[in-house]
């Protein structure tokens, strides 16, 4: 018997909390269950073919089942899946990352974006011998205690855990300031002499899409340098997606530490921390900053990442310009549609990412993002899904294009957005 999405969800809830293995996958009344994917499409348990603009929350820059990557992984599968010893391929991958990211002298491979940001923060503390970390409100750096925090009232505050089980004594060492507010950052640094590092998403992609205002990142780099504070660029989303050298290449900024994941391997589980050698050399066993993982540098994920980067480097002169062109055309057409319908909205877009907010004010930080009408976005999402277009179900995620999307896919999706905007208006 073929199980439908609803039956699969009822079954999943019996054995999995809330029926999902990550909270962002849930939406009312239940999420669909995917059975296969290829190129720009996924198929659900009810046999619906959907155009995928969630794209692994940004990981699938090259689309599902990209041939170069599948071939590389298939070849490695015949040789083994996990050794827990060094391999030459790990060194080859590290060299590819370093060649693409000028800020990186050395690389440590690991598994997830959260593991990478946790290690980056530990490195900053080990390097400076200080405790406090500054993060920006609305930036997401994983689900560990140091960064799973929110700000209180006012401008800059000690973080407060947003999760039961989170330790406030850990969160209190995280200072939360407003994104795109350089004065807020300056005041916070002046008041706190024990800042170990500043971590930021250079393009904020976990509060919808929010772009850095002019000079924000360059001023951020200048201030952290003047105060001898390591700057951590969290490029888990932007690394390889906005450019082959990430957002730091796009904006011409050189951070001290960089984290990357997602598009690094086009859908396989891997992440990395890279940075200046004087910082990276602090990692154990040569240094006293401990980090370890059984699956770090596993040959399957490494082979996928090597194939992914080589494919990106081969295509990059055409890849990024094509995606930027598609995104500009799509976002402009979407803007025109919403304007013609008289729907208050903002569209933020860059490179291969965009998001629409239902508000009449520019969205530049956490506060303005939260004022957008999330109920209207949910209506948009459900109408798009009904018309076989899948975007992330939350207002506070991003729509991602991939190399697998065609002009025909985009035209079909614009038709679906037209119907979705009508539903929002009504």
Tab-separated table of C-alpha atoms in Angstrom:
chain	number	residue	atom	x	y	z
A	1	UNK	CA	0.000	0.000	0.000
A	2	UNK	CA	1.293	3.481	-0.924
A	3	UNK	CA	1.340	5.716	2.131
A	4	UNK	CA	0.202	9.314	1.678
A	5	UNK	CA	1.878	12.308	3.301
A	6	UNK	CA	-0.762	12.479	6.050
A	7	UNK	CA	-0.450	8.789	6.936
A	8	UNK	CA	3.343	8.987	6.909
A	9	UNK	CA	3.201	11.962	9.262
A	10	UNK	CA	0.888	10.190	11.713
A	11	UNK	CA	3.280	7.248	11.712
A	12	UNK	CA	6.334	9.495	12.164
A	13	UNK	CA	4.796	11.252	15.183
A	14	UNK	CA	4.633	7.899	17.004
A	15	UNK	CA	8.405	7.479	16.927
A	16	UNK	CA	9.853	10.966	16.289
A	17	UNK	CA	9.174	14.086	18.420
A	18	UNK	CA	6.650	16.202	16.488
A	19	UNK	CA	7.216	13.885	13.533
A	20	UNK	CA	10.278	15.755	12.239
A	21	UNK	CA	14.031	15.666	12.807
A	22	UNK	CA	14.472	19.429	12.541
A	23	UNK	CA	11.848	22.009	13.580
A	24	UNK	CA	12.050	24.034	10.348
A	25	UNK	CA	10.651	21.064	8.413
A	26	UNK	CA	7.275	21.203	10.124
A	27	UNK	CA	4.317	23.224	8.877
A	28	UNK	CA	0.548	22.995	9.414
A	29	UNK	CA	-1.259	20.727	9.078
A	30	UNK	CA	1.669	18.404	8.286
A	31	UNK	CA	4.771	18.452	6.088
A	32	UNK	CA	5.019	16.450	2.905
A	33	UNK	CA	7.420	13.491	2.756
A	34	UNK	CA	9.930	13.392	-0.090
A	35	UNK	CA	10.650	10.130	-1.891
A	36	UNK	CA	13.163	11.283	-4.530
A	37	UNK	CA	14.761	14.326	-6.127
A	38	UNK	CA	16.535	15.226	-9.338
A	39	UNK	CA	17.871	18.494	-10.719
A	40	UNK	CA	15.465	21.270	-9.732
A	41	UNK	CA	12.657	18.917	-8.640
A	42	UNK	CA	11.515	16.785	-5.735
A	43	UNK	CA	8.686	14.245	-5.642
A	44	UNK	CA	6.539	13.743	-2.550
A	45	UNK	CA	4.780	10.653	-1.219
A	46	UNK	CA	1.601	11.622	-3.061
A	47	UNK	CA	3.608	11.565	-6.311
A	48	UNK	CA	3.503	15.325	-6.818
A	49	UNK	CA	6.437	16.810	-8.725
A	50	UNK	CA	7.510	20.081	-7.080
A	51	UNK	CA	9.953	22.749	-8.234
A	52	UNK	CA	12.391	23.000	-5.330
A	53	UNK	CA	13.460	26.454	-4.183
A	54	UNK	CA	14.308	25.356	-0.650
A	55	UNK	CA	17.321	23.519	-2.070
A	56	UNK	CA	18.519	22.035	1.198
A	57	UNK	CA	18.289	25.506	2.771
A	58	UNK	CA	20.947	26.699	0.356
A	59	UNK	CA	23.157	23.611	0.181
A	60	UNK	CA	22.176	22.513	-3.325
A	61	UNK	CA	23.801	25.242	-5.384
A	62	UNK	CA	24.259	22.771	-8.250
A	63	UNK	CA	20.874	21.072	-7.866
A	64	UNK	CA	19.869	17.564	-6.781
A	65	UNK	CA	21.917	14.546	-7.860
A	66	UNK	CA	24.540	16.549	-9.737
A	67	UNK	CA	26.359	14.044	-11.958
A	68	UNK	CA	29.930	15.105	-11.128
A	69	UNK	CA	29.265	14.733	-7.417
A	70	UNK	CA	27.293	11.496	-7.599
A	71	UNK	CA	30.021	9.948	-9.794
A	72	UNK	CA	32.735	10.960	-7.320
A	73	UNK	CA	30.817	9.604	-4.334
A	74	UNK	CA	29.920	6.375	-6.151
A	75	UNK	CA	33.584	5.784	-6.921
A	76	UNK	CA	34.527	6.347	-3.278
A	77	UNK	CA	31.786	3.967	-2.067
A	78	UNK	CA	33.646	1.100	-3.718
A	79	UNK	CA	36.692	1.953	-1.572
A	80	UNK	CA	35.004	2.381	1.816
A	81	UNK	CA	32.915	4.831	3.794
A	82	UNK	CA	34.808	5.611	7.018
A	83	UNK	CA	38.463	5.089	7.940
A	84	UNK	CA	39.120	7.370	10.942
A	85	UNK	CA	42.645	7.857	9.635
A	86	UNK	CA	43.995	10.753	7.578
A	87	UNK	CA	43.540	10.586	3.807
A	88	UNK	CA	45.235	12.425	0.977
A	89	UNK	CA	41.819	13.607	-0.173
A	90	UNK	CA	41.378	15.634	3.034
A	91	UNK	CA	44.530	17.568	2.213
A	92	UNK	CA	43.362	18.054	-1.367
A	93	UNK	CA	40.062	19.467	-0.106
A	94	UNK	CA	41.826	21.800	2.341
A	95	UNK	CA	43.963	23.149	-0.505
A	96	UNK	CA	40.875	23.769	-2.654
A	97	UNK	CA	39.225	25.718	0.179
A	98	UNK	CA	42.372	27.762	0.801
A	99	UNK	CA	42.709	28.547	-2.913
A	100	UNK	CA	39.143	29.890	-2.959
A	101	UNK	CA	39.257	31.788	0.365
A	102	UNK	CA	42.297	34.120	0.653
A	103	UNK	CA	41.575	34.713	4.364
A	104	UNK	CA	42.185	31.031	5.105
A	105	UNK	CA	45.696	29.685	5.806
A	106	UNK	CA	44.643	26.381	7.343
A	107	UNK	CA	41.436	24.323	7.508
A	108	UNK	CA	39.940	21.849	9.975
A	109	UNK	CA	37.148	19.675	8.547
A	110	UNK	CA	34.108	18.704	10.594
A	111	UNK	CA	30.465	17.819	10.006
A	112	UNK	CA	27.838	20.500	10.573
A	113	UNK	CA	27.546	24.265	10.524
A	114	UNK	CA	26.762	24.290	14.233
A	115	UNK	CA	29.887	22.286	14.997
A	116	UNK	CA	31.912	24.719	12.893
A	117	UNK	CA	30.618	27.865	14.637
A	118	UNK	CA	31.056	26.250	18.063
A	119	UNK	CA	34.698	25.524	17.208
A	120	UNK	CA	35.249	28.996	15.755
A	121	UNK	CA	34.021	30.606	18.973
A	122	UNK	CA	36.188	28.289	21.062
A	123	UNK	CA	39.176	29.216	18.908
A	124	UNK	CA	38.516	32.930	19.397
A	125	UNK	CA	38.352	32.446	23.161
A	126	UNK	CA	41.478	30.301	23.150
A	127	UNK	CA	43.352	32.855	21.072
A	128	UNK	CA	42.374	35.937	23.102
A	129	UNK	CA	42.021	34.298	26.550
A	130	UNK	CA	38.784	36.269	26.915
A	131	UNK	CA	35.193	35.119	27.471
A	132	UNK	CA	32.558	37.218	25.771
A	133	UNK	CA	31.290	36.822	22.231
A	134	UNK	CA	29.342	39.450	20.306
A	135	UNK	CA	26.670	38.248	17.892
A	136	UNK	CA	24.044	40.149	15.924
A	137	UNK	CA	20.341	39.900	16.605
A	138	UNK	CA	18.680	37.645	14.050
A	139	UNK	CA	21.876	35.915	12.946
A	140	UNK	CA	21.707	32.141	13.395
A	141	UNK	CA	24.887	30.235	14.184
A	142	UNK	CA	23.567	26.850	15.242
A	143	UNK	CA	21.802	25.354	18.237
A	144	UNK	CA	24.561	25.429	20.866
A	145	UNK	CA	24.248	27.467	24.047
A	146	UNK	CA	26.687	30.265	23.177
A	147	UNK	CA	24.649	31.421	20.184
A	148	UNK	CA	21.116	30.158	20.785
A	149	UNK	CA	20.252	33.433	22.483
A	150	UNK	CA	18.063	36.484	22.088
A	151	UNK	CA	18.426	40.088	23.193
A	152	UNK	CA	16.404	41.798	25.864
A	153	UNK	CA	14.991	45.316	25.616
A	154	UNK	CA	17.246	48.187	24.602
A	155	UNK	CA	20.296	48.161	22.372
A	156	UNK	CA	22.868	45.613	23.510
A	157	UNK	CA	22.349	42.895	26.075
A	158	UNK	CA	23.690	39.734	27.555
A	159	UNK	CA	22.132	36.843	25.749
A	160	UNK	CA	19.249	34.931	27.269
A	161	UNK	CA	18.776	31.316	26.243
A	162	UNK	CA	15.832	30.804	23.894
A	163	UNK	CA	15.578	27.111	24.752
A	164	UNK	CA	14.651	25.185	27.859
A	165	UNK	CA	17.754	23.310	28.915
A	166	UNK	CA	20.008	26.112	27.711
A	167	UNK	CA	22.379	27.407	30.377
A	168	UNK	CA	21.990	31.089	31.152
A	169	UNK	CA	25.456	31.068	32.727
A	170	UNK	CA	26.790	30.229	29.266
A	171	UNK	CA	24.441	32.547	27.371
A	172	UNK	CA	25.337	35.510	29.581
A	173	UNK	CA	28.768	35.602	27.946
A	174	UNK	CA	27.123	36.329	24.588
A	175	UNK	CA	26.380	39.979	23.877
A	176	UNK	CA	23.640	40.630	21.317
A	177	UNK	CA	23.703	43.795	19.194
A	178	UNK	CA	21.590	45.027	16.302
A	179	UNK	CA	22.558	44.005	12.764
A	180	UNK	CA	23.455	46.942	10.488
A	181	UNK	CA	23.987	49.143	13.566
A	182	UNK	CA	27.702	49.911	13.803
A	183	UNK	CA	27.212	52.398	16.661
A	184	UNK	CA	25.597	49.679	18.742
A	185	UNK	CA	28.667	47.511	18.168
A	186	UNK	CA	31.091	50.309	19.051
A	187	UNK	CA	29.308	51.084	22.322
A	188	UNK	CA	29.219	47.410	23.284
A	189	UNK	CA	32.958	46.973	22.678
A	190	UNK	CA	33.725	50.152	24.654
A	191	UNK	CA	31.721	48.863	27.631
A	192	UNK	CA	33.210	45.362	27.571
A	193	UNK	CA	36.959	44.821	27.684
A	194	UNK	CA	36.738	41.020	27.650
A	195	UNK	CA	35.372	40.428	24.129
A	196	UNK	CA	36.919	37.314	22.613
A	197	UNK	CA	35.344	37.589	19.181
A	198	UNK	CA	32.594	38.938	16.959
A	199	UNK	CA	30.595	36.445	14.881
A	200	UNK	CA	28.345	37.515	12.018
A	201	UNK	CA	26.488	36.207	9.002
A	202	UNK	CA	27.863	38.647	6.399
A	203	UNK	CA	24.526	38.291	4.614
A	204	UNK	CA	21.823	37.466	7.119
A	205	UNK	CA	19.952	34.420	5.794
A	206	UNK	CA	18.120	33.174	8.857
A	207	UNK	CA	15.764	36.084	9.457
A	208	UNK	CA	14.539	36.095	5.917
A	209	UNK	CA	17.190	37.664	3.694
A	210	UNK	CA	18.746	40.821	5.127
A	211	UNK	CA	21.636	42.521	3.360
A	212	UNK	CA	24.469	44.455	4.989
A	213	UNK	CA	24.079	48.187	4.505
A	214	UNK	CA	26.834	50.146	2.791
A	215	UNK	CA	30.100	50.158	4.811
A	216	UNK	CA	28.623	47.975	7.590
A	217	UNK	CA	30.976	45.062	7.002
A	218	UNK	CA	34.018	47.232	6.264
A	219	UNK	CA	33.374	49.262	9.426
A	220	UNK	CA	32.905	46.005	11.348
A	221	UNK	CA	36.285	44.796	10.108
A	222	UNK	CA	37.941	48.115	10.962
A	223	UNK	CA	36.549	48.220	14.504
A	224	UNK	CA	37.461	44.623	15.334
A	225	UNK	CA	41.000	45.186	14.038
A	226	UNK	CA	41.414	48.378	16.084
A	227	UNK	CA	40.358	46.490	19.214
A	228	UNK	CA	42.315	43.280	18.442
A	229	UNK	CA	39.112	41.237	18.374
A	230	UNK	CA	38.953	38.234	16.008
A	231	UNK	CA	36.211	38.580	13.399
A	232	UNK	CA	34.347	35.378	12.548
A	233	UNK	CA	32.452	35.238	9.271
A	234	UNK	CA	29.775	32.565	9.468
A	235	UNK	CA	29.598	31.556	5.813
A	236	UNK	CA	27.662	28.341	6.398
A	237	UNK	CA	25.041	29.687	3.966
A	238	UNK	CA	27.041	32.139	1.850
A	239	UNK	CA	30.237	30.133	1.381
A	240	UNK	CA	30.455	29.078	-2.295
A	241	UNK	CA	26.855	30.257	-2.816
A	242	UNK	CA	27.277	33.997	-3.389
A	243	UNK	CA	30.748	33.555	-4.896
A	244	UNK	CA	33.403	30.852	-5.073
A	245	UNK	CA	35.159	32.717	-2.272
A	246	UNK	CA	31.973	33.411	-0.335
A	247	UNK	CA	30.599	36.717	0.886
A	248	UNK	CA	34.091	37.816	1.929
A	249	UNK	CA	35.146	37.730	-1.726
A	250	UNK	CA	31.918	39.432	-2.785
A	251	UNK	CA	32.401	42.318	-0.330
A	252	UNK	CA	36.219	42.364	-0.241
A	253	UNK	CA	36.480	41.720	3.511
A	254	UNK	CA	39.142	39.533	5.159
A	255	UNK	CA	37.902	37.945	8.428
A	256	UNK	CA	40.140	36.124	10.908
A	257	UNK	CA	38.065	32.927	11.066
A	258	UNK	CA	35.566	31.519	8.570
A	259	UNK	CA	32.985	28.761	8.916
A	260	UNK	CA	31.419	27.024	5.923
A	261	UNK	CA	29.117	24.069	5.214
A	262	UNK	CA	26.000	23.668	2.976
A	263	UNK	CA	27.162	24.457	-0.601
A	264	UNK	CA	30.649	23.218	0.288
A	265	UNK	CA	29.527	19.707	-0.680
A	266	UNK	CA	26.197	20.277	-2.461
A	267	UNK	CA	24.144	18.232	-0.030
A	268	UNK	CA	26.566	15.909	1.760
A	269	UNK	CA	27.334	16.272	5.457
A	270	UNK	CA	30.500	18.293	5.922
A	271	UNK	CA	31.632	21.630	7.329
A	272	UNK	CA	34.902	23.430	7.885
A	273	UNK	CA	36.607	26.070	9.981
A	274	UNK	CA	39.410	28.017	8.384
A	275	UNK	CA	41.485	31.009	9.299
A	276	UNK	CA	44.845	32.519	10.059
A	277	UNK	CA	47.499	29.937	10.885
A	278	UNK	CA	48.330	31.526	14.257
A	279	UNK	CA	44.709	30.915	15.276
A	280	UNK	CA	44.192	27.559	13.585
A	281	UNK	CA	47.402	26.120	15.058
A	282	UNK	CA	45.782	26.368	18.484
A	283	UNK	CA	43.598	23.356	17.668
A	284	UNK	CA	44.490	20.074	19.316
A	285	UNK	CA	46.608	18.011	19.254
A	286	UNK	CA	49.205	20.691	18.471
A	287	UNK	CA	47.424	23.321	20.522
A	288	UNK	CA	45.203	23.472	23.585
A	289	UNK	CA	41.848	24.226	21.911
A	290	UNK	CA	40.099	20.872	21.799
A	291	UNK	CA	38.022	19.703	18.854
A	292	UNK	CA	37.413	16.142	17.677
A	293	UNK	CA	34.918	14.124	15.647
A	294	UNK	CA	34.671	10.532	14.470
A	295	UNK	CA	33.115	11.484	11.138
A	296	UNK	CA	35.253	14.579	10.437
A	297	UNK	CA	36.894	14.283	7.039
A	298	UNK	CA	35.063	11.075	6.171
A	299	UNK	CA	35.903	10.029	2.595
A	300	UNK	CA	32.322	10.140	1.297
A	301	UNK	CA	31.693	13.767	2.231
A	302	UNK	CA	35.220	14.782	1.273
A	303	UNK	CA	34.844	13.270	-2.190
A	304	UNK	CA	31.543	15.144	-2.592
A	305	UNK	CA	33.110	18.438	-1.489
A	306	UNK	CA	36.092	18.065	-3.833
A	307	UNK	CA	33.794	17.351	-6.772
A	308	UNK	CA	31.515	20.236	-5.780
A	309	UNK	CA	34.299	22.831	-5.556
A	310	UNK	CA	35.948	21.635	-8.761
A	311	UNK	CA	32.613	21.867	-10.565
A	312	UNK	CA	31.976	25.348	-9.154
A	313	UNK	CA	35.474	26.519	-10.141
A	314	UNK	CA	35.020	25.135	-13.641
A	315	UNK	CA	31.657	26.864	-14.087
A	316	UNK	CA	32.056	29.957	-11.911
A	317	UNK	CA	32.451	32.517	-14.714
A	318	UNK	CA	29.033	31.456	-16.037
A	319	UNK	CA	27.412	29.976	-12.911
A	320	UNK	CA	27.222	33.050	-10.704
A	321	UNK	CA	26.402	35.506	-13.498
A	322	UNK	CA	23.576	33.239	-14.693
A	323	UNK	CA	22.078	32.902	-11.208
A	324	UNK	CA	22.382	36.641	-10.556
A	325	UNK	CA	20.657	37.359	-13.875
A	326	UNK	CA	17.826	34.919	-13.121
A	327	UNK	CA	17.409	36.313	-9.619
A	328	UNK	CA	17.303	39.922	-10.814
A	329	UNK	CA	14.700	39.143	-13.465
A	330	UNK	CA	12.608	37.035	-11.090
A	331	UNK	CA	12.741	39.458	-8.143
A	332	UNK	CA	11.945	42.432	-10.388
A	333	UNK	CA	8.953	40.635	-11.910
A	334	UNK	CA	7.737	39.600	-8.452
A	335	UNK	CA	8.098	43.166	-7.222
A	336	UNK	CA	6.068	44.438	-10.177
A	337	UNK	CA	3.322	41.863	-9.535
A	338	UNK	CA	2.943	42.774	-5.873
A	339	UNK	CA	3.042	46.503	-6.687
A	340	UNK	CA	0.353	46.146	-9.356
A	341	UNK	CA	-1.855	44.327	-6.845
A	342	UNK	CA	-1.333	47.051	-4.247
A	343	UNK	CA	0.219	44.652	-1.717
A	344	UNK	CA	2.625	46.327	0.750
A	345	UNK	CA	5.885	44.408	0.414
A	346	UNK	CA	9.660	44.436	0.395
A	347	UNK	CA	11.853	42.117	-1.681
A	348	UNK	CA	15.439	41.611	-0.581
A	349	UNK	CA	17.661	39.800	-3.051
A	350	UNK	CA	21.298	39.181	-3.895
A	351	UNK	CA	23.268	36.588	-5.854
A	352	UNK	CA	21.044	33.455	-5.934
A	353	UNK	CA	18.883	34.279	-2.888
A	354	UNK	CA	15.732	36.322	-2.321
A	355	UNK	CA	12.794	36.734	0.044
A	356	UNK	CA	9.563	38.727	0.077
A	357	UNK	CA	8.304	40.436	3.236
A	358	UNK	CA	4.760	41.750	3.591
A	359	UNK	CA	5.487	45.147	5.104
A	360	UNK	CA	5.690	48.728	3.817
A	361	UNK	CA	9.016	49.440	5.547
A	362	UNK	CA	12.531	48.350	4.473
A	363	UNK	CA	13.733	45.171	6.201
A	364	UNK	CA	17.242	45.810	7.493
A	365	UNK	CA	17.448	43.997	10.834
A	366	UNK	CA	15.699	41.616	13.228
A	367	UNK	CA	13.223	44.221	14.473
A	368	UNK	CA	11.973	45.232	11.013
A	369	UNK	CA	11.892	41.609	9.849
A	370	UNK	CA	9.661	40.597	12.770
A	371	UNK	CA	7.174	43.357	11.862
A	372	UNK	CA	6.443	41.765	8.480
A	373	UNK	CA	3.087	39.972	8.227
A	374	UNK	CA	3.941	36.305	8.811
A	375	UNK	CA	0.310	35.181	8.360
A	376	UNK	CA	0.316	36.558	4.828
A	377	UNK	CA	3.565	34.731	4.158
A	378	UNK	CA	2.000	31.465	5.330
A	379	UNK	CA	-0.864	31.997	2.893
A	380	UNK	CA	1.716	32.633	0.156
A	381	UNK	CA	3.632	29.469	1.077
A	382	UNK	CA	0.553	27.246	1.077
A	383	UNK	CA	-0.683	28.570	-2.257
A	384	UNK	CA	2.742	28.059	-3.810
A	385	UNK	CA	2.828	24.494	-2.494
A	386	UNK	CA	-0.646	23.851	-3.861
A	387	UNK	CA	0.715	24.949	-7.237
A	388	UNK	CA	3.740	22.660	-6.917
A	389	UNK	CA	6.404	25.166	-5.925
A	390	UNK	CA	8.293	24.413	-2.717
A	391	UNK	CA	10.009	27.176	-0.780
A	392	UNK	CA	11.065	27.031	2.867
A	393	UNK	CA	7.885	27.188	5.004
A	394	UNK	CA	9.079	30.045	7.216
A	395	UNK	CA	9.136	33.781	6.564
A	396	UNK	CA	12.515	33.760	8.253
A	397	UNK	CA	14.227	31.537	5.705
A	398	UNK	CA	15.365	32.258	2.162
A	399	UNK	CA	14.385	31.250	-1.374
A	400	UNK	CA	17.374	29.684	-3.144
A	401	UNK	CA	18.022	29.289	-6.848
A	402	UNK	CA	20.236	26.514	-8.182
A	403	UNK	CA	22.163	25.843	-11.363
A	404	UNK	CA	19.523	23.212	-12.191
A	405	UNK	CA	16.724	25.788	-12.497
A	406	UNK	CA	15.812	26.733	-16.053
A	407	UNK	CA	14.026	29.761	-17.481
A	408	UNK	CA	10.974	27.541	-17.915
A	409	UNK	CA	11.101	26.624	-14.199
A	410	UNK	CA	11.268	30.301	-13.288
A	411	UNK	CA	8.350	31.202	-15.553
A	412	UNK	CA	6.215	28.440	-14.015
A	413	UNK	CA	7.202	29.666	-10.574
A	414	UNK	CA	6.278	33.264	-11.406
A	415	UNK	CA	2.834	32.026	-12.462
A	416	UNK	CA	2.538	30.263	-9.100
A	417	UNK	CA	3.655	33.414	-7.236
A	418	UNK	CA	1.004	35.394	-9.140
A	419	UNK	CA	-1.698	33.073	-7.810
A	420	UNK	CA	-0.117	33.137	-4.339
A	421	UNK	CA	-0.046	36.934	-4.257
A	422	UNK	CA	-3.722	36.980	-5.248
A	423	UNK	CA	-4.473	34.746	-2.270
A	424	UNK	CA	-2.528	37.132	-0.014
A	425	UNK	CA	-4.447	40.141	-1.359
A	426	UNK	CA	-7.786	38.428	-0.800
